mmCIF file of C-alpha atoms and ligand atoms in Angstrom:
data_model
loop_
_atom_site.group_PDB
_atom_site.id
_atom_site.type_symbol
_atom_site.label_atom_id
_atom_site.label_comp_id
_atom_site.label_asym_id
_atom_site.label_seq_id
_atom_site.Cartn_x
_atom_site.Cartn_y
_atom_site.Cartn_z
ATOM 1 C CA MET M 4 0.124 -0.106 0.017
ATOM 2 C CA PRO M 5 1.565 3.303 -0.791
ATOM 3 C CA LEU M 6 2.386 5.380 2.210
ATOM 4 C CA SER M 7 -0.037 8.294 3.164
ATOM 5 C CA ILE M 8 1.232 11.775 2.724
ATOM 6 C CA GLU M 9 1.319 12.155 6.585
ATOM 7 C CA THR M 10 3.819 9.524 6.980
ATOM 8 C CA LYS M 11 5.755 10.542 3.788
ATOM 9 C CA CYS M 12 6.383 14.064 5.343
ATOM 10 C CA VAL M 13 7.991 12.259 8.482
ATOM 11 C CA HIS M 14 9.697 9.372 6.838
ATOM 12 C CA LEU M 15 10.391 10.300 3.352
ATOM 13 C CA GLU M 16 14.021 11.298 4.430
ATOM 14 C CA LYS M 17 14.701 7.751 5.305
ATOM 15 C CA GLN M 18 12.983 6.342 2.243
ATOM 16 C CA VAL M 19 14.740 8.464 -0.183
ATOM 17 C CA GLN M 20 18.163 7.866 1.317
ATOM 18 C CA ASN M 21 17.795 3.958 0.859
ATOM 19 C CA GLU M 22 16.814 4.416 -2.805
ATOM 20 C CA ALA M 23 19.732 6.527 -3.720
ATOM 21 C CA ASP M 24 22.126 3.731 -4.526
ATOM 22 C CA GLU M 25 23.476 5.546 -7.427
ATOM 23 C CA LYS M 26 25.392 7.831 -5.185
ATOM 24 C CA PRO M 27 27.281 6.701 -1.831
ATOM 25 C CA ALA M 28 25.217 6.965 1.284
ATOM 26 C CA CYS M 29 25.463 10.628 2.590
ATOM 27 C CA ASN M 30 23.810 9.673 5.815
ATOM 28 C CA HIS M 31 26.406 7.918 8.068
ATOM 29 C CA TYR M 32 25.873 6.554 11.571
ATOM 30 C CA GLY M 33 21.954 6.178 11.165
ATOM 31 C CA SER M 34 21.270 9.629 11.961
ATOM 32 C CA ILE M 35 17.542 10.337 12.214
ATOM 33 C CA SER M 36 17.904 13.983 10.861
ATOM 34 C CA PHE M 37 19.541 14.449 7.527
ATOM 35 C CA PRO M 38 23.012 16.015 7.978
ATOM 36 C CA ILE M 39 23.820 19.480 6.755
ATOM 37 C CA TYR M 40 26.620 19.282 4.375
ATOM 38 C CA GLN M 41 28.169 22.633 4.981
ATOM 39 C CA THR M 42 30.594 22.682 2.224
ATOM 40 C CA ALA M 43 31.278 24.564 -0.964
ATOM 41 C CA THR M 44 33.390 21.860 -2.681
ATOM 42 C CA TYR M 45 34.161 18.048 -2.725
ATOM 43 C CA ALA M 46 37.643 16.189 -3.035
ATOM 44 C CA HIS M 47 37.817 14.021 -6.013
ATOM 45 C CA PRO M 48 38.944 10.328 -5.261
ATOM 46 C CA GLY M 49 41.119 10.390 -8.386
ATOM 47 C CA VAL M 50 41.407 12.007 -12.024
ATOM 48 C CA GLY M 51 38.215 11.758 -13.534
ATOM 49 C CA LYS M 52 36.623 10.489 -10.715
ATOM 50 C CA SER M 53 33.775 11.926 -8.551
ATOM 51 C CA THR M 54 31.949 11.303 -5.346
ATOM 52 C CA GLY M 55 28.764 12.390 -7.191
ATOM 53 C CA PHE M 56 29.279 15.964 -5.735
ATOM 54 C CA ASP M 57 31.878 18.216 -7.397
ATOM 55 C CA TYR M 58 30.921 21.840 -6.042
ATOM 56 C CA SER M 59 27.799 23.033 -4.079
ATOM 57 C CA ARG M 60 26.413 25.541 -6.824
ATOM 58 C CA LEU M 61 25.929 22.548 -8.799
ATOM 59 C CA GLN M 62 24.564 20.213 -6.159
ATOM 60 C CA ASN M 63 24.972 19.661 -2.483
ATOM 61 C CA PRO M 64 23.720 16.394 -0.460
ATOM 62 C CA THR M 65 21.429 18.375 1.751
ATOM 63 C CA ARG M 66 19.916 20.123 -1.013
ATOM 64 C CA GLU M 67 19.697 17.151 -3.230
ATOM 65 C CA GLN M 68 17.754 15.285 -0.261
ATOM 66 C CA LEU M 69 15.166 18.090 -0.064
ATOM 67 C CA GLU M 70 14.668 18.337 -3.747
ATOM 68 C CA LYS M 71 13.922 14.528 -4.045
ATOM 69 C CA ILE M 72 11.249 14.838 -1.155
ATOM 70 C CA VAL M 73 9.543 17.938 -2.631
ATOM 71 C CA CYS M 74 9.482 16.122 -5.912
ATOM 72 C CA GLN M 75 7.972 12.996 -4.345
ATOM 73 C CA LEU M 76 5.379 15.164 -2.306
ATOM 74 C CA GLU M 77 4.404 17.009 -5.596
ATOM 75 C CA HIS M 78 4.358 13.754 -7.698
ATOM 76 C CA GLY M 79 7.039 14.990 -10.119
ATOM 77 C CA THR M 80 10.122 13.658 -11.911
ATOM 78 C CA ASP M 81 12.461 16.322 -10.572
ATOM 79 C CA ALA M 82 12.392 19.311 -8.230
ATOM 80 C CA PHE M 83 14.654 22.143 -7.860
ATOM 81 C CA ALA M 84 15.264 24.062 -4.550
ATOM 82 C CA LEU M 85 16.124 27.755 -4.798
ATOM 83 C CA SER M 86 17.242 30.550 -2.291
ATOM 84 C CA THR M 87 13.587 32.175 -2.456
ATOM 85 C CA GLY M 88 10.257 31.944 -4.073
ATOM 86 C CA MET M 89 11.173 34.629 -6.419
ATOM 87 C CA ALA M 90 14.632 33.198 -7.338
ATOM 88 C CA ALA M 91 12.565 30.099 -8.436
ATOM 89 C CA ILE M 92 9.919 32.006 -10.565
ATOM 90 C CA THR M 93 12.976 34.034 -11.882
ATOM 91 C CA LEU M 94 14.857 30.903 -12.933
ATOM 92 C CA LEU M 95 11.621 29.458 -14.586
ATOM 93 C CA MET M 96 11.386 32.473 -16.773
ATOM 94 C CA GLU M 97 14.753 31.727 -18.369
ATOM 95 C CA ILE M 98 13.046 28.890 -20.221
ATOM 96 C CA PHE M 99 11.322 31.418 -22.160
ATOM 97 C CA LYS M 100 13.007 33.596 -24.834
ATOM 98 C CA PRO M 101 12.176 37.330 -26.439
ATOM 99 C CA GLY M 102 9.026 37.245 -28.255
ATOM 100 C CA ASP M 103 7.308 34.665 -26.216
ATOM 101 C CA HIS M 104 3.805 35.369 -24.905
ATOM 102 C CA LEU M 105 2.305 34.189 -21.537
ATOM 103 C CA ILE M 106 -1.247 34.502 -20.252
ATOM 104 C CA VAL M 107 -0.982 35.320 -16.540
ATOM 105 C CA ASP M 108 -3.771 35.577 -13.831
ATOM 106 C CA SER M 109 -4.443 39.072 -12.960
ATOM 107 C CA ASP M 110 -4.460 38.302 -9.135
ATOM 108 C CA LEU M 111 -0.996 36.968 -8.358
ATOM 109 C CA TYR M 112 1.521 37.618 -5.585
ATOM 110 C CA GLY M 113 2.696 40.987 -5.798
ATOM 111 C CA GLY M 114 6.223 40.037 -6.357
ATOM 112 C CA THR M 115 5.514 37.922 -9.161
ATOM 113 C CA ILE M 116 3.536 40.569 -10.800
ATOM 114 C CA ARG M 117 6.485 43.171 -10.090
ATOM 115 C CA LEU M 118 8.894 40.503 -11.753
ATOM 116 C CA PHE M 119 6.797 39.963 -14.854
ATOM 117 C CA ASP M 120 6.247 43.885 -15.413
ATOM 118 C CA ASN M 121 9.557 45.011 -14.591
ATOM 119 C CA VAL M 122 12.186 42.276 -15.456
ATOM 120 C CA SER M 123 10.649 39.766 -17.895
ATOM 121 C CA VAL M 124 9.083 42.544 -19.898
ATOM 122 C CA LYS M 125 12.598 44.107 -20.260
ATOM 123 C CA ASN M 126 13.833 40.589 -21.394
ATOM 124 C CA GLY M 127 11.103 40.601 -24.488
ATOM 125 C CA ILE M 128 8.641 38.424 -22.729
ATOM 126 C CA GLU M 129 5.027 39.573 -23.576
ATOM 127 C CA PHE M 130 2.145 39.230 -21.047
ATOM 128 C CA THR M 131 -1.802 39.092 -21.213
ATOM 129 C CA ARG M 132 -3.405 39.389 -17.840
ATOM 130 C CA ALA M 133 -6.874 37.583 -17.208
ATOM 131 C CA ASN M 134 -8.948 36.545 -14.632
ATOM 132 C CA CYS M 135 -8.142 32.866 -15.096
ATOM 133 C CA SER M 136 -11.016 31.779 -12.754
ATOM 134 C CA SER M 137 -13.724 33.117 -14.962
ATOM 135 C CA ASP M 138 -12.472 34.672 -18.238
ATOM 136 C CA ASP M 139 -12.331 32.782 -21.527
ATOM 137 C CA ILE M 140 -8.684 32.193 -21.672
ATOM 138 C CA GLU M 141 -8.498 29.927 -24.664
ATOM 139 C CA SER M 142 -9.492 33.055 -26.750
ATOM 140 C CA LEU M 143 -6.311 34.882 -25.601
ATOM 141 C CA ILE M 144 -4.020 32.282 -26.792
ATOM 142 C CA LYS M 145 -1.734 33.870 -29.897
ATOM 143 C CA PRO M 146 0.540 31.898 -32.043
ATOM 144 C CA ASN M 147 3.461 33.123 -29.922
ATOM 145 C CA THR M 148 1.695 32.021 -26.437
ATOM 146 C CA LYS M 149 4.091 29.570 -24.521
ATOM 147 C CA ALA M 150 2.386 29.217 -21.180
ATOM 148 C CA ILE M 151 -0.595 30.038 -18.828
ATOM 149 C CA TYR M 152 0.608 30.950 -15.372
ATOM 150 C CA ILE M 153 -1.908 30.771 -12.324
ATOM 151 C CA GLU M 154 -2.297 30.600 -8.532
ATOM 152 C CA THR M 155 -5.097 28.961 -7.007
ATOM 153 C CA PRO M 156 -6.491 30.084 -4.711
ATOM 154 C CA THR M 157 -5.126 33.322 -5.793
ATOM 155 C CA ASN M 158 -3.263 35.853 -3.212
ATOM 156 C CA PRO M 159 -4.985 37.598 -1.667
ATOM 157 C CA MET M 160 -8.423 37.601 -3.219
ATOM 158 C CA MET M 161 -8.788 33.791 -3.216
ATOM 159 C CA ASN M 162 -10.175 33.234 -6.573
ATOM 160 C CA VAL M 163 -10.236 29.523 -7.367
ATOM 161 C CA THR M 164 -9.392 28.257 -10.947
ATOM 162 C CA ASP M 165 -10.126 24.737 -12.142
ATOM 163 C CA ILE M 166 -6.860 23.442 -12.734
ATOM 164 C CA ALA M 167 -7.910 20.296 -14.856
ATOM 165 C CA ALA M 168 -10.028 22.583 -16.972
ATOM 166 C CA VAL M 169 -7.059 24.861 -17.883
ATOM 167 C CA ALA M 170 -4.616 21.938 -18.492
ATOM 168 C CA GLU M 171 -7.194 20.651 -21.042
ATOM 169 C CA ILE M 172 -6.737 24.087 -22.858
ATOM 170 C CA THR M 173 -3.143 24.236 -22.500
ATOM 171 C CA ARG M 174 -2.702 20.403 -23.815
ATOM 172 C CA ARG M 175 -4.694 21.176 -26.568
ATOM 173 C CA HIS M 176 -2.558 23.975 -27.635
ATOM 174 C CA ASN M 177 0.632 22.418 -26.716
ATOM 175 C CA ILE M 178 1.697 25.121 -24.345
ATOM 176 C CA LEU M 179 2.686 24.833 -20.563
ATOM 177 C CA LEU M 180 0.508 25.131 -17.606
ATOM 178 C CA ILE M 181 2.474 26.724 -14.556
ATOM 179 C CA VAL M 182 0.746 26.652 -11.078
ATOM 180 C CA ASP M 183 2.156 28.364 -8.099
ATOM 181 C CA ASN M 184 0.888 26.024 -5.446
ATOM 182 C CA THR M 185 2.261 27.981 -2.434
ATOM 183 C CA PHE M 186 -1.167 28.319 -0.658
ATOM 184 C CA MET M 187 -2.231 24.941 -0.714
ATOM 185 C CA SER M 188 1.197 23.216 -0.487
ATOM 186 C CA PRO M 189 1.486 19.313 -1.581
ATOM 187 C CA TYR M 190 -0.469 18.424 1.355
ATOM 188 C CA PHE M 191 -3.824 19.801 0.000
ATOM 189 C CA GLN M 192 -3.144 20.189 -3.878
ATOM 190 C CA ASN M 193 -1.060 18.348 -6.329
ATOM 191 C CA PRO M 194 -1.254 20.285 -9.609
ATOM 192 C CA LEU M 195 0.704 17.949 -11.764
ATOM 193 C CA ASP M 196 -1.681 15.118 -11.127
ATOM 194 C CA LEU M 197 -4.313 17.504 -12.564
ATOM 195 C CA GLY M 198 -2.486 18.282 -15.766
ATOM 196 C CA ALA M 199 -0.128 20.964 -14.843
ATOM 197 C CA ASP M 200 3.315 20.913 -16.252
ATOM 198 C CA ILE M 201 5.232 22.880 -13.636
ATOM 199 C CA VAL M 202 4.557 23.627 -10.101
ATOM 200 C CA VAL M 203 6.390 26.454 -8.386
ATOM 201 C CA HIS M 204 6.304 27.347 -4.452
ATOM 202 C CA SER M 205 7.539 29.771 -2.072
ATOM 203 C CA GLY M 206 9.273 27.251 0.167
ATOM 204 C CA THR M 207 9.242 30.067 2.690
ATOM 205 C CA LYS M 208 5.658 29.645 3.539
ATOM 206 C CA PHE M 209 3.932 26.275 4.377
ATOM 207 C CA LEU M 210 6.655 23.975 3.504
ATOM 208 C CA ALA M 211 9.237 25.374 5.570
ATOM 209 C CA GLY M 212 6.297 26.557 7.906
ATOM 210 C CA HIS M 213 8.211 28.654 10.773
ATOM 211 C CA ASN M 214 8.806 32.098 9.402
ATOM 212 C CA ASP M 215 12.463 31.516 9.825
ATOM 213 C CA THR M 216 14.131 30.883 6.401
ATOM 214 C CA LEU M 217 13.307 31.776 2.903
ATOM 215 C CA ALA M 218 13.163 29.007 0.128
ATOM 216 C CA GLY M 219 11.686 28.230 -3.302
ATOM 217 C CA PHE M 220 10.916 25.272 -5.404
ATOM 218 C CA ILE M 221 10.212 24.399 -8.967
ATOM 219 C CA VAL M 222 8.787 20.833 -9.804
ATOM 220 C CA VAL M 223 8.425 19.096 -13.213
ATOM 221 C CA LYS M 224 7.443 16.007 -14.630
ATOM 222 C CA ASN M 225 8.910 16.287 -18.176
ATOM 223 C CA ALA M 226 12.440 15.144 -19.128
ATOM 224 C CA GLU M 227 13.279 18.092 -21.489
ATOM 225 C CA LEU M 228 12.351 20.733 -18.905
ATOM 226 C CA GLN M 229 14.255 18.823 -16.193
ATOM 227 C CA GLU M 230 17.418 19.061 -18.267
ATOM 228 C CA LYS M 231 16.695 22.757 -19.238
ATOM 229 C CA LEU M 232 16.380 23.760 -15.498
ATOM 230 C CA ARG M 233 19.145 21.335 -14.225
ATOM 231 C CA PHE M 234 21.452 23.451 -16.456
ATOM 232 C CA LEU M 235 19.830 26.714 -15.381
ATOM 233 C CA ILE M 236 20.267 26.158 -11.789
ATOM 234 C CA LYS M 237 23.910 25.390 -11.990
ATOM 235 C CA THR M 238 24.441 28.118 -14.253
ATOM 236 C CA THR M 239 22.689 31.004 -12.797
ATOM 237 C CA GLY M 240 23.513 29.858 -9.066
ATOM 238 C CA ALA M 241 20.491 30.649 -6.913
ATOM 239 C CA GLY M 242 20.280 27.180 -5.306
ATOM 240 C CA LEU M 243 19.218 26.685 -1.705
ATOM 241 C CA ALA M 244 22.090 26.754 0.766
ATOM 242 C CA PRO M 245 22.743 23.685 2.970
ATOM 243 C CA PHE M 246 21.559 24.934 6.333
ATOM 244 C CA ASP M 247 18.241 26.560 4.752
ATOM 245 C CA SER M 248 17.901 23.125 2.961
ATOM 246 C CA TRP M 249 18.020 21.472 6.292
ATOM 247 C CA LEU M 250 15.502 24.042 7.725
ATOM 248 C CA VAL M 251 12.934 22.963 5.071
ATOM 249 C CA LEU M 252 13.515 19.344 5.571
ATOM 250 C CA ARG M 253 12.796 19.730 9.085
ATOM 251 C CA GLY M 254 9.771 21.922 8.394
ATOM 252 C CA ILE M 255 8.356 19.322 6.034
ATOM 253 C CA LYS M 256 8.223 16.701 8.882
ATOM 254 C CA THR M 257 5.224 18.559 10.452
ATOM 255 C CA LEU M 258 3.500 19.833 7.275
ATOM 256 C CA ALA M 259 0.343 17.625 7.751
ATOM 257 C CA LEU M 260 0.006 18.546 11.382
ATOM 258 C CA ARG M 261 0.364 22.115 10.594
ATOM 259 C CA MET M 262 -1.784 22.197 7.544
ATOM 260 C CA GLU M 263 -4.650 20.258 9.502
ATOM 261 C CA LYS M 264 -4.499 22.500 12.687
ATOM 262 C CA ALA M 265 -4.196 25.991 10.668
ATOM 263 C CA GLN M 266 -7.090 25.075 8.475
ATOM 264 C CA SER M 267 -9.469 23.913 11.042
ATOM 265 C CA SER M 268 -8.887 27.191 12.979
ATOM 266 C CA ALA M 269 -9.212 29.082 9.646
ATOM 267 C CA LEU M 270 -12.528 27.811 8.917
ATOM 268 C CA LYS M 271 -13.628 28.811 12.673
ATOM 269 C CA ILE M 272 -12.167 32.190 12.281
ATOM 270 C CA ALA M 273 -13.854 32.691 8.818
ATOM 271 C CA GLN M 274 -17.183 31.817 10.390
ATOM 272 C CA TRP M 275 -16.674 33.989 13.317
ATOM 273 C CA LEU M 276 -15.624 37.083 11.138
ATOM 274 C CA THR M 277 -18.862 36.788 9.094
ATOM 275 C CA THR M 278 -20.908 37.500 12.397
ATOM 276 C CA GLN M 279 -18.841 40.658 13.207
ATOM 277 C CA PRO M 280 -20.636 44.116 12.508
ATOM 278 C CA HIS M 281 -17.493 45.840 11.497
ATOM 279 C CA VAL M 282 -16.751 42.924 8.827
ATOM 280 C CA THR M 283 -18.415 43.707 5.419
ATOM 281 C CA SER M 284 -17.029 40.478 3.510
ATOM 282 C CA VAL M 285 -15.102 37.210 4.369
ATOM 283 C CA ILE M 286 -13.291 35.556 1.469
ATOM 284 C CA TYR M 287 -12.483 31.923 2.367
ATOM 285 C CA PRO M 288 -12.752 29.024 -0.017
ATOM 286 C CA GLY M 289 -13.754 26.714 2.871
ATOM 287 C CA LEU M 290 -17.152 28.837 3.245
ATOM 288 C CA GLU M 291 -19.985 27.220 1.369
ATOM 289 C CA ASN M 292 -20.756 30.612 -0.276
ATOM 290 C CA HIS M 293 -17.319 31.162 -1.740
ATOM 291 C CA PRO M 294 -17.772 30.816 -5.672
ATOM 292 C CA GLY M 295 -14.571 28.437 -5.713
ATOM 293 C CA HIS M 296 -15.843 25.944 -2.772
ATOM 294 C CA LYS M 297 -17.053 23.236 -5.361
ATOM 295 C CA ILE M 298 -14.057 23.307 -7.485
ATOM 296 C CA MET M 299 -11.795 22.951 -4.492
ATOM 297 C CA GLN M 300 -13.838 20.154 -3.286
ATOM 298 C CA LYS M 301 -12.954 18.340 -6.565
ATOM 299 C CA GLN M 302 -9.253 19.434 -7.110
ATOM 300 C CA SER M 303 -7.822 19.783 -3.488
ATOM 301 C CA ARG M 304 -8.041 18.017 -0.275
ATOM 302 C CA GLY M 305 -8.537 20.832 1.722
ATOM 303 C CA PHE M 306 -9.067 24.866 1.805
ATOM 304 C CA GLY M 307 -6.002 26.054 3.288
ATOM 305 C CA SER M 308 -5.621 28.473 6.050
ATOM 306 C CA MET M 309 -5.555 31.853 4.319
ATOM 307 C CA VAL M 310 -8.666 33.986 5.171
ATOM 308 C CA THR M 311 -9.108 37.569 3.366
ATOM 309 C CA PHE M 312 -11.699 39.912 4.970
ATOM 310 C CA ARG M 313 -12.681 43.671 4.508
ATOM 311 C CA ALA M 314 -13.277 46.008 7.412
ATOM 312 C CA ASP M 315 -16.486 48.393 6.990
ATOM 313 C CA THR M 316 -14.079 51.475 6.821
ATOM 314 C CA VAL M 317 -10.519 52.019 5.868
ATOM 315 C CA GLU M 318 -9.801 53.403 9.641
ATOM 316 C CA LYS M 319 -11.192 50.225 10.971
ATOM 317 C CA ALA M 320 -8.796 48.250 8.821
ATOM 318 C CA LEU M 321 -5.714 50.374 9.922
ATOM 319 C CA SER M 322 -6.829 50.124 13.456
ATOM 320 C CA VAL M 323 -7.153 46.275 13.491
ATOM 321 C CA LEU M 324 -3.366 46.281 12.553
ATOM 322 C CA GLU M 325 -2.433 48.586 15.235
ATOM 323 C CA LYS M 326 -4.325 46.824 17.893
ATOM 324 C CA VAL M 327 -3.565 43.104 17.188
ATOM 325 C CA ARG M 328 -1.160 41.811 19.907
ATOM 326 C CA LEU M 329 -0.894 37.933 19.531
ATOM 327 C CA ILE M 330 -1.410 38.157 15.890
ATOM 328 C CA LYS M 331 1.508 39.947 14.234
ATOM 329 C CA TYR M 332 1.258 42.737 11.536
ATOM 330 C CA ALA M 333 3.583 41.125 9.339
ATOM 331 C CA GLU M 334 4.195 40.204 5.494
ATOM 332 C CA SER M 335 4.457 36.293 4.894
ATOM 333 C CA LEU M 336 2.375 33.283 5.579
ATOM 334 C CA GLY M 337 2.184 29.547 5.921
ATOM 335 C CA GLY M 338 4.193 29.660 9.294
ATOM 336 C CA VAL M 339 3.196 28.437 12.805
ATOM 337 C CA GLU M 340 2.456 32.122 14.025
ATOM 338 C CA THR M 341 -0.765 33.914 12.869
ATOM 339 C CA LEU M 342 0.164 36.881 10.672
ATOM 340 C CA ILE M 343 -2.164 39.785 9.378
ATOM 341 C CA THR M 344 -1.150 41.559 6.369
ATOM 342 C CA TYR M 345 -2.328 44.864 4.491
ATOM 343 C CA PRO M 346 -2.045 43.950 0.772
ATOM 344 C CA THR M 347 -2.510 47.710 -0.242
ATOM 345 C CA THR M 348 0.827 48.856 1.092
ATOM 346 C CA GLN M 349 2.594 45.540 1.684
ATOM 347 C CA THR M 350 2.434 42.321 -0.470
ATOM 348 C CA HIS M 351 0.695 44.311 -3.365
ATOM 349 C CA ALA M 352 2.143 47.705 -3.061
ATOM 350 C CA ASP M 353 3.739 47.447 -6.456
ATOM 351 C CA VAL M 354 0.848 46.342 -8.405
ATOM 352 C CA PRO M 355 -0.753 49.476 -10.093
ATOM 353 C CA GLU M 356 -3.587 50.919 -8.117
ATOM 354 C CA GLU M 357 -6.242 50.379 -10.940
ATOM 355 C CA LEU M 358 -5.289 46.709 -11.117
ATOM 356 C CA ARG M 359 -5.408 46.396 -7.405
ATOM 357 C CA LEU M 360 -8.793 48.022 -7.185
ATOM 358 C CA LYS M 361 -10.006 45.933 -10.205
ATOM 359 C CA ASN M 362 -9.008 42.773 -8.387
ATOM 360 C CA GLY M 363 -10.827 43.714 -5.406
ATOM 361 C CA ILE M 364 -7.922 44.556 -3.127
ATOM 362 C CA THR M 365 -9.598 47.695 -1.568
ATOM 363 C CA PRO M 366 -7.982 49.651 1.215
ATOM 364 C CA GLU M 367 -10.396 47.964 3.632
ATOM 365 C CA THR M 368 -8.774 44.497 2.826
ATOM 366 C CA LEU M 369 -6.914 42.573 5.163
ATOM 367 C CA ARG M 370 -5.245 39.077 4.931
ATOM 368 C CA LEU M 371 -4.935 36.672 7.682
ATOM 369 C CA SER M 372 -2.440 33.620 7.611
ATOM 370 C CA VAL M 373 -3.740 31.481 10.376
ATOM 371 C CA GLY M 374 -0.995 29.807 12.401
ATOM 372 C CA VAL M 375 -1.124 26.761 14.942
ATOM 373 C CA GLU M 376 -2.048 28.740 18.062
ATOM 374 C CA ASN M 377 -5.217 27.988 19.984
ATOM 375 C CA VAL M 378 -7.930 29.296 17.880
ATOM 376 C CA ASP M 379 -10.053 30.810 20.988
ATOM 377 C CA ASP M 380 -6.949 33.008 21.621
ATOM 378 C CA LEU M 381 -6.860 34.106 18.037
ATOM 379 C CA ILE M 382 -10.454 35.156 18.087
ATOM 380 C CA ALA M 383 -10.107 36.825 21.462
ATOM 381 C CA ASP M 384 -7.293 38.888 19.901
ATOM 382 C CA LEU M 385 -9.386 39.727 16.679
ATOM 383 C CA GLN M 386 -12.408 40.555 19.027
ATOM 384 C CA GLN M 387 -10.516 43.303 20.841
ATOM 385 C CA ALA M 388 -8.905 44.554 17.660
ATOM 386 C CA LEU M 389 -12.136 45.042 15.775
ATOM 387 C CA ASN M 390 -14.235 46.573 18.736
HETATM 388 C C1 LIG A 10 5.645 34.521 -0.906
HETATM 389 C C2 LIG A 10 5.085 34.037 -2.039
HETATM 390 C C3 LIG A 10 5.922 34.101 -3.385
HETATM 391 C C4 LIG A 10 7.547 34.597 -3.164
HETATM 392 O O1 LIG A 10 8.345 33.732 -2.444
HETATM 393 P P1 LIG A 10 9.596 34.389 -1.738
HETATM 394 O O2 LIG A 10 10.067 33.021 -0.946
HETATM 395 O O3 LIG A 10 9.047 35.314 -0.787
HETATM 396 O O4 LIG A 10 10.600 34.782 -2.513
HETATM 397 C C5 LIG A 10 5.400 33.621 -4.606
HETATM 398 N N1 LIG A 10 4.232 33.206 -4.688
HETATM 399 C C6 LIG A 10 3.405 33.352 -3.679
HETATM 400 C C7 LIG A 10 1.837 32.934 -3.587
HETATM 401 C C8 LIG A 10 3.933 33.757 -2.482
HETATM 402 O O5 LIG A 10 3.123 33.792 -1.397
#
């Protein structure tokens, strides 16, 4: 019987180790935690011989171990660990060339929009923005279109796109489907199983899970892409450092526990927020009235722990940020600590105002990343901050 994902998160480290027979065992002495190979280079046993590792920009045993685990969790054929989520997306853009066209969701992580608008455009890549959860995206495909890039649910508006339906379109047109799976993590959603070609992650968030390190991943299931990306990661040099790789390895061991706990609290908080007089809307795909609820039931194993809501006035939104105590007013998400973010001036500040408002990111909008604290303590903190 195949191992369940909870078990894999804890024991994959040893399993992967036993299967890695093409290289000498990196884990001596039966150490339960995979060692941190804090080395830049490796002594060769002889001329023309290698231990399997030559130089840590190319590969490092701790990073390789992490890549194998993330690859298995996302059901890919290869994975790449990079220094940040943005480094992963930047590396991925190197597979395109000037004149290529991409259709991208209009509601994406702000840093991704900034990269596309300021760096990729300069490199000759053309973009069309669309609401991939509702627009007719097939009609936007042009002869030079090479990929569709989505997040689902999106950050921060939680729009849900039917991954299999978009994959059907990309397959028909022989173009790539790229899914940023940060919000769900492989614990709740596996886009490659639904027909996506490439998954990217900010490993900083749920995978690492402790707000203590940055990391990024690309996962693929195609030999040609695999080869291209191996070449690019060693050439451009943003591979994840050994210690950070180890932190993410450790974080993944509790991925299942953290995702389940945070999700159950997020649902309670979302339900509680809907009863609050100073809250005008609550956007959480786990609520039955969310337009993406049914699609998520079909394509995911959960709804995650990101809750977006709107206060009745801008002043109220700002005062919530001032008054929260236990909950920290900070960027980022997916860690054990509950964080509250103001997308207008934080994560999405560089998104043009017109686009921001069109996407629904009004100045009253707040975004919660629910952590693993006691849910009643979190609700009590929100209660005092809202009133
Ligand atoms: C944070 C985030 C990123 C960027 O990742 P970093 O690790 O901060 O570079 C990309 N996509 C999404 C959905 C994110 O939340």
